mmCIF file of C-alpha atoms in Angstrom:
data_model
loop_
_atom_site.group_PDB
_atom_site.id
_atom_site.type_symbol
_atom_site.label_atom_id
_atom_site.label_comp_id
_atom_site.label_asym_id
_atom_site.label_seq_id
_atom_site.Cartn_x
_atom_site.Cartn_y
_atom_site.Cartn_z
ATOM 1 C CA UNK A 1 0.271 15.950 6.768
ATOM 2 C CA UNK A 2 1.471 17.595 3.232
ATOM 3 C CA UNK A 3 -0.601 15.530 0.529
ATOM 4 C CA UNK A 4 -1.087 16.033 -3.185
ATOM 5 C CA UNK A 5 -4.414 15.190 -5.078
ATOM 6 C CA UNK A 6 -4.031 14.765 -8.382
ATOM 7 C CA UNK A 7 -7.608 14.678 -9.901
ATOM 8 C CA UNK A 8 -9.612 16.402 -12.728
ATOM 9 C CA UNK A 9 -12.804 16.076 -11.676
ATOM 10 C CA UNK A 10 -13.913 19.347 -9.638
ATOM 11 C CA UNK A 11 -16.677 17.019 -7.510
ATOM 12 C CA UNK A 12 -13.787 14.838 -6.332
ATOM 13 C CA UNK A 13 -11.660 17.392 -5.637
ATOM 14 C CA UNK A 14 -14.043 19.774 -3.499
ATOM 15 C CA UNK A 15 -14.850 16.768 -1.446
ATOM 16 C CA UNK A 16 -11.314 15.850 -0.830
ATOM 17 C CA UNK A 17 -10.323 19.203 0.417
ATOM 18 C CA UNK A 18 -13.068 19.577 2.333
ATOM 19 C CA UNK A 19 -12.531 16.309 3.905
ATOM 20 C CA UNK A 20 -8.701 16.650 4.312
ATOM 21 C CA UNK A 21 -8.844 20.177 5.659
ATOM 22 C CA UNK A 22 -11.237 19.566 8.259
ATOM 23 C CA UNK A 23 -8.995 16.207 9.664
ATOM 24 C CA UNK A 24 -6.248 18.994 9.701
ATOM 25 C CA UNK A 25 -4.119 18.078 6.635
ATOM 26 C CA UNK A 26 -2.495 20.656 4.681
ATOM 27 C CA UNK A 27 -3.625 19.721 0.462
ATOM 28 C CA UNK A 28 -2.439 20.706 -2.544
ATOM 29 C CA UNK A 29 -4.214 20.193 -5.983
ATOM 30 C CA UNK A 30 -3.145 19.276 -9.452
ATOM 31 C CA UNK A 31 -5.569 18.720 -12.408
ATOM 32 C CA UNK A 32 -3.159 16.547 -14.250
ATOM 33 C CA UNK A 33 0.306 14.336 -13.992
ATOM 34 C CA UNK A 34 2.581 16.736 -15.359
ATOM 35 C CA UNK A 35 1.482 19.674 -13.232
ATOM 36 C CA UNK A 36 1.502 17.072 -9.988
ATOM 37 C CA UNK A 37 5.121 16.365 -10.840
ATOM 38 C CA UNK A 38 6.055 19.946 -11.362
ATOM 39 C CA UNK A 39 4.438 20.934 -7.782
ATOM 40 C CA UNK A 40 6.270 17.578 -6.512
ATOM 41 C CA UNK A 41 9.492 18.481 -7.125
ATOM 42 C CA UNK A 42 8.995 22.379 -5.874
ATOM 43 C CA UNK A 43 7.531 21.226 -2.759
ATOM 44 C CA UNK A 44 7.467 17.331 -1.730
ATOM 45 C CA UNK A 45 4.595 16.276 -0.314
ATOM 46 C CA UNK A 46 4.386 13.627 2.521
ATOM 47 C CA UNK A 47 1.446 11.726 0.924
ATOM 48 C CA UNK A 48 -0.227 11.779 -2.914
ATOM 49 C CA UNK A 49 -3.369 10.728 -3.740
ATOM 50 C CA UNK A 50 -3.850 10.173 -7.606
ATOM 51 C CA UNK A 51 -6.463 9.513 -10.078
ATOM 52 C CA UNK A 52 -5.181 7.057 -13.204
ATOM 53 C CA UNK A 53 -7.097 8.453 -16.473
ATOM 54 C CA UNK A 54 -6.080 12.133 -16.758
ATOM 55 C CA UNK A 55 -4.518 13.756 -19.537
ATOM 56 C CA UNK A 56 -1.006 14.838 -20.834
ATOM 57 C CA UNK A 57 0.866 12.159 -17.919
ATOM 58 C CA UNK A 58 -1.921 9.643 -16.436
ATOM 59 C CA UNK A 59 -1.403 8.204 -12.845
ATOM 60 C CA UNK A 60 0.832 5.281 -13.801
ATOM 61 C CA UNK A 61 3.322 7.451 -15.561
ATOM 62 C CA UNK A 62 3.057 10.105 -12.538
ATOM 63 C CA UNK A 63 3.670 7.394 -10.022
ATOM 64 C CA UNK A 64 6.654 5.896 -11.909
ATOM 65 C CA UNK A 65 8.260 9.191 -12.132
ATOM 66 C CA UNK A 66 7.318 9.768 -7.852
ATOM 67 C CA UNK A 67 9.147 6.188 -7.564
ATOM 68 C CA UNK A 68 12.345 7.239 -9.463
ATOM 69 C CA UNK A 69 13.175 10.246 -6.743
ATOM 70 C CA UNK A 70 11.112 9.315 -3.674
ATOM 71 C CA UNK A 71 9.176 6.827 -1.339
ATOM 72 C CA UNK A 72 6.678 9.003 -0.619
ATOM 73 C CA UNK A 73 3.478 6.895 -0.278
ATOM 74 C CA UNK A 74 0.898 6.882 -3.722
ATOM 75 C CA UNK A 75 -2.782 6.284 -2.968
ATOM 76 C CA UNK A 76 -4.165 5.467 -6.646
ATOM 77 C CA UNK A 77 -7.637 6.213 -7.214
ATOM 78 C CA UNK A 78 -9.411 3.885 -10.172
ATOM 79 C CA UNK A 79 -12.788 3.004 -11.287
ATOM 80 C CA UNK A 80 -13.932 -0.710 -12.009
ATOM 81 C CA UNK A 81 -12.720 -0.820 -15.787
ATOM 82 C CA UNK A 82 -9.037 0.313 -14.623
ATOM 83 C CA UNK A 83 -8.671 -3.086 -13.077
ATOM 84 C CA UNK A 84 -5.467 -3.451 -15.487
ATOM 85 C CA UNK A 85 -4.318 0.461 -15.093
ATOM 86 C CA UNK A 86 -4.789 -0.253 -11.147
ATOM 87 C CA UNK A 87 -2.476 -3.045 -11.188
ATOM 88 C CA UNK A 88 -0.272 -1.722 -13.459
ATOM 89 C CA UNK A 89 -0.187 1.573 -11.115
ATOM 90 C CA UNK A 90 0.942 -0.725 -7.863
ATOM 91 C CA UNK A 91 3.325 -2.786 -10.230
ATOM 92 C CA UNK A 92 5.321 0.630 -10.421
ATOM 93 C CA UNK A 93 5.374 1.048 -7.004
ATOM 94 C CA UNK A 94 1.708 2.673 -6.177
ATOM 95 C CA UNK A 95 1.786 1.638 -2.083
ATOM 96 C CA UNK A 96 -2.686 1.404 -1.948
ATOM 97 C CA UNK A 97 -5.964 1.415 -4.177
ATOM 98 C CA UNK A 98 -9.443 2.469 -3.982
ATOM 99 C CA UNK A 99 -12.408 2.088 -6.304
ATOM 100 C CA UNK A 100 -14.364 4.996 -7.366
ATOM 101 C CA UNK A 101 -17.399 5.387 -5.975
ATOM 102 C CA UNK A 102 -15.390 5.193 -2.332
ATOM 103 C CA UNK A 103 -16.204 6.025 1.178
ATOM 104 C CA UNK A 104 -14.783 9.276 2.775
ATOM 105 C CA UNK A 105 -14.567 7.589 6.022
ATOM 106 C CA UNK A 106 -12.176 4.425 4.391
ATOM 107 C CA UNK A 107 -10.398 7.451 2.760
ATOM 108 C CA UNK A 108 -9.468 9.163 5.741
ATOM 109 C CA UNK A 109 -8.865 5.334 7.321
ATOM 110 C CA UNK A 110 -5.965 5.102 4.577
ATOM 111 C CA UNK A 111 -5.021 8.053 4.707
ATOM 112 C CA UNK A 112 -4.422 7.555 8.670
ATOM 113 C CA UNK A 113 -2.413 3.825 7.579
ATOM 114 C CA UNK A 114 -0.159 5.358 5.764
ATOM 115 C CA UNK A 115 0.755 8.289 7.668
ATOM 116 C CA UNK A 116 1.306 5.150 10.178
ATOM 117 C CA UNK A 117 3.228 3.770 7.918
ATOM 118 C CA UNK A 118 5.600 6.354 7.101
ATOM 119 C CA UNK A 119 6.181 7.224 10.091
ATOM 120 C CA UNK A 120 6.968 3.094 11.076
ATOM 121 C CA UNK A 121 9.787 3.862 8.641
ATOM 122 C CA UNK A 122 11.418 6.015 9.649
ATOM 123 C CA UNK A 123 11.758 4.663 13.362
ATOM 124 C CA UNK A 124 12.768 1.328 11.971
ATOM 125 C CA UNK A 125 15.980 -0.193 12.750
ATOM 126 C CA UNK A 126 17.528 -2.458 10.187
ATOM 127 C CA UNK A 127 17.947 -5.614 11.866
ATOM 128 C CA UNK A 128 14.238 -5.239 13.970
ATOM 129 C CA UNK A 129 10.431 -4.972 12.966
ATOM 130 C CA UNK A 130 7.903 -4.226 15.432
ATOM 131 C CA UNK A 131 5.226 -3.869 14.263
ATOM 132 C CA UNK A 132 1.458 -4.970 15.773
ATOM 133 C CA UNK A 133 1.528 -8.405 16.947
ATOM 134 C CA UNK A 134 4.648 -8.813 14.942
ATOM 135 C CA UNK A 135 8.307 -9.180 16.326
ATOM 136 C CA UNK A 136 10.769 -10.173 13.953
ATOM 137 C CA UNK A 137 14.758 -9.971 14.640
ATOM 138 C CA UNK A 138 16.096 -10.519 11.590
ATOM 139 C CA UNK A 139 19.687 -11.572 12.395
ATOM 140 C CA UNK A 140 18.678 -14.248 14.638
ATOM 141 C CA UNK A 141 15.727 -15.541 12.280
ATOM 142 C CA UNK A 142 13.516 -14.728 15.085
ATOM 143 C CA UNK A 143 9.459 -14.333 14.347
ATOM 144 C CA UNK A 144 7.220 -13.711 17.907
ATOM 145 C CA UNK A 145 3.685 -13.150 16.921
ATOM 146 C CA UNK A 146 1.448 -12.386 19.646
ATOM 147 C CA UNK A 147 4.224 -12.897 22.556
ATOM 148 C CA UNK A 148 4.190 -16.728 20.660
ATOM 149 C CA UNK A 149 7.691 -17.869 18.824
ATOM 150 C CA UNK A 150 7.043 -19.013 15.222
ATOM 151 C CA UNK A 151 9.345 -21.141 13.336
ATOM 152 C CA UNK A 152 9.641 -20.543 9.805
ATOM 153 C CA UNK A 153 11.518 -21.626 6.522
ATOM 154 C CA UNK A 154 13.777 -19.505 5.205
ATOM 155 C CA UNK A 155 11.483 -18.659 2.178
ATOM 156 C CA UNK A 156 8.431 -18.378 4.973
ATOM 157 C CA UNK A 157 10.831 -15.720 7.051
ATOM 158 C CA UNK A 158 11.786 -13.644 3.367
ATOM 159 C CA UNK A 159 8.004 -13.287 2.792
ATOM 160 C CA UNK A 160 6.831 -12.243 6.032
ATOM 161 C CA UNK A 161 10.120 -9.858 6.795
ATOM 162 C CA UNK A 162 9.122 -8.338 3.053
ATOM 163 C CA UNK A 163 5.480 -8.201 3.866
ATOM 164 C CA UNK A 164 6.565 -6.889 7.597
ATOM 165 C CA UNK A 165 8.606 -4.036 5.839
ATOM 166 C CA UNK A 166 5.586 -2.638 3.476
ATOM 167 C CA UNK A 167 3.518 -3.188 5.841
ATOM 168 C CA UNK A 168 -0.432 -1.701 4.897
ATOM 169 C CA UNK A 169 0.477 -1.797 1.417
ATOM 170 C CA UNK A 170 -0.708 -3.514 -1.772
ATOM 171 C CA UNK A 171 1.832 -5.730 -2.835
ATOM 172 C CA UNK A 172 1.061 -7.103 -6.734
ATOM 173 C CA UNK A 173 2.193 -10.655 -6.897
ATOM 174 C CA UNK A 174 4.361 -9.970 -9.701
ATOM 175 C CA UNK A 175 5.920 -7.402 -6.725
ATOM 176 C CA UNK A 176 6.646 -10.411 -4.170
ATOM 177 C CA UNK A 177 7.591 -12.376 -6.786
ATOM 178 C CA UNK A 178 10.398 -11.165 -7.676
ATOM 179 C CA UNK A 179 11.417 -9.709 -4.430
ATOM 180 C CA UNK A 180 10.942 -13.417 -3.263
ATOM 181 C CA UNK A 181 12.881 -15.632 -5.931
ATOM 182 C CA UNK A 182 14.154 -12.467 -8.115
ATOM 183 C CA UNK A 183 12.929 -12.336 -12.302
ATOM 184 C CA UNK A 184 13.365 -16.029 -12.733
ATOM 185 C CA UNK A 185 10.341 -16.665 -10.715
ATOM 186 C CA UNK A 186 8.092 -13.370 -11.914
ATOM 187 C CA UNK A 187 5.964 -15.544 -14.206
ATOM 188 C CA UNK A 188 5.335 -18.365 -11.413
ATOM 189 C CA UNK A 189 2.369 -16.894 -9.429
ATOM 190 C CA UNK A 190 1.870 -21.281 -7.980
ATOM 191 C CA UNK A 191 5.062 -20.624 -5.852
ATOM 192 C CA UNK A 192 3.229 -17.587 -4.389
ATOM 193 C CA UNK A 193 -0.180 -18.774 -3.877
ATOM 194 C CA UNK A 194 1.709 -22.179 -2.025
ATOM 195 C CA UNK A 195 3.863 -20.104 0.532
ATOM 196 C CA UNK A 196 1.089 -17.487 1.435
ATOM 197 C CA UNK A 197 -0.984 -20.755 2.422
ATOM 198 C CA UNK A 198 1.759 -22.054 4.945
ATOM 199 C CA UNK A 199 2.789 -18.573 6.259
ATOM 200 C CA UNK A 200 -0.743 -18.239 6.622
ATOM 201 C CA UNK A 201 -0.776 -21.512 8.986
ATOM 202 C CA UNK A 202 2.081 -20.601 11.088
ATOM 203 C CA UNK A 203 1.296 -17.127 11.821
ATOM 204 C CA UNK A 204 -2.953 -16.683 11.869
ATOM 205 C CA UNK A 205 -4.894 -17.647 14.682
ATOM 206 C CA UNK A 206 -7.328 -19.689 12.962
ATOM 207 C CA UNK A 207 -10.886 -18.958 10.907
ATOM 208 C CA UNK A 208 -10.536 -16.071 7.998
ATOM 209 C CA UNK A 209 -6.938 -14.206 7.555
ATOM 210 C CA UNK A 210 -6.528 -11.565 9.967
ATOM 211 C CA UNK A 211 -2.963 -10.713 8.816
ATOM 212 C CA UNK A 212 -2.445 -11.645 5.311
ATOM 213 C CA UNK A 213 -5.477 -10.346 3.342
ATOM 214 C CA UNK A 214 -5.811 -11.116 -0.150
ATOM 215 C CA UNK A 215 -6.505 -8.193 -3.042
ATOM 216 C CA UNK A 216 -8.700 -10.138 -5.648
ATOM 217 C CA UNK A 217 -6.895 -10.580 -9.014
ATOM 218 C CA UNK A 218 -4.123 -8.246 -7.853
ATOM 219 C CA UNK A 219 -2.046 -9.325 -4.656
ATOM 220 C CA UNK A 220 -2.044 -9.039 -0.614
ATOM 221 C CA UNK A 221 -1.499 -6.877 1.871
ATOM 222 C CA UNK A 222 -0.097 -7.613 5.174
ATOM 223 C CA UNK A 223 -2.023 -5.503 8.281
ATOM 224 C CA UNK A 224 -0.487 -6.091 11.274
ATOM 225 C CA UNK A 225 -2.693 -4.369 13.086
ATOM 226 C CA UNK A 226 -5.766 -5.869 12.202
ATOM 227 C CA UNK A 227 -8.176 -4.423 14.806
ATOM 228 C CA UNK A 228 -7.680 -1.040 13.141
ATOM 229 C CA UNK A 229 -9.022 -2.275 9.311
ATOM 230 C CA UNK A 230 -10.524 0.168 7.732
ATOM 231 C CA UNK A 231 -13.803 0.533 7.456
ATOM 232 C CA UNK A 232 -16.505 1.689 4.844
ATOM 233 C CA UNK A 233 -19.278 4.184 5.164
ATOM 234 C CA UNK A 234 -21.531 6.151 2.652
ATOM 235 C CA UNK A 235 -19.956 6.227 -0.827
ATOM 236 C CA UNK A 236 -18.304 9.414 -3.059
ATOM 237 C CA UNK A 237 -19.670 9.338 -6.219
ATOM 238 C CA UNK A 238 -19.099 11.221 -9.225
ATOM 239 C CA UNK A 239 -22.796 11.689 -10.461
#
């Protein structure tokens, strides 16, 4: 896989390309946004992994100019007083999120989703999602989940047929929102929090959410696959 760090810290970077190279990836470096974008658009990359403070273009300028000429999936990289630059990153289509310090090994775990992901995509078909325990035929309305038929409203099927096609991402509620009831109901996060909680019902097996997992203060993200969760090991500082 082709993926783009865009980073100024030289800790942070040696790790990642140590880390990358040796899982077999092929990585490309960029100390700031306007010299990622640049090296974007000479030679697309198939993943980009970027940090948010940096100077000249930060990380949610950089992944608003991605989103204008490509899908390609954004892996923002934040520490704990970016919580409003984070959010503001996935708002503008950033697809995941991790904290610095992180863990290599949940690195490499995302890193592995959405190279899933992307490649989920591009096998789709437009009126069928199969994904994990999911099958959902969208001309018929139909929702199987775990070889079990599941009868949903119509605003129940939009969210999980939304949530079904970006699947393994962060999705900000201001996102579903408005892909849900368009810009008249972006500033009604109750309507949200009320149809997660009977989707949830309908489609978990019971005890915590397997499926629908919530990101505190910024959204959810839908894993259909929720035996292979990532997860975390000894932490990357930058100390």
């Amino acid at each position: 896989m082709r993926i783009l760090i865009v980073d100024d810290e030289p800790q942070i970077t040696r790790v990642l390309r140590t880390s990358l190279q040796s899982n077999g990836h092929e990585v490309t470096f960029a100390r700031d946004g306007e010299e990622a974008l640049e090296l974007f658009l000479k030679s697309p990359p198939e993943l980009v992994i970027t940090d948010l403070a940096m100077p000249r273009m930060d990380g949610i300028q950089l992944t608003r100019e991605i989103r204008e000429r490509s899908n390609v999936p954004i892996i923002v990289l934040s520490v704990r007083s970016q919580d409003a630059a984070k959010v503001a990153a996935l708002d503008e289509g950033a697809d995941d999120y991790m904290t610095k310090p992180f863990s290599i090994q949940e690195l490499m775990a995302r890193v592995r989703v959405q190279s899933r992901r992307l490649a989920s995509a591009l096998e789709s078909r437009e009126n069928s999602i199969a994904l994990g325990d999911f099958r959902i035929d969208i001309e018929r309305h139909q929702v199987i989940v775990r070889e079990t038929e599941v009868h949903l409203t119509p605003k129940e099927f939009d969210l999980l047929v939304y949530f079904a096609r970006n699947a393994d991402r962060v999705l900000t509620h201001r996102v579903l929102l408005r892909a849900i009831w368009g810009a008249a109901g972006a500033n009604q996060p109750e309507y949200l929090r009320v149809l997660v909680a009977q989707l949830r019902k309908k489609i978990e097996a019971g005890g915590e959410p397997r499926y629908i997992l919530s990101e505190p203060w910024v959204g959810y993200r839908f894993s259909p696959r929720p035996e292979e969760s990532a997860h975390s090991g000894p932490a990357l500082t930058t100390s």
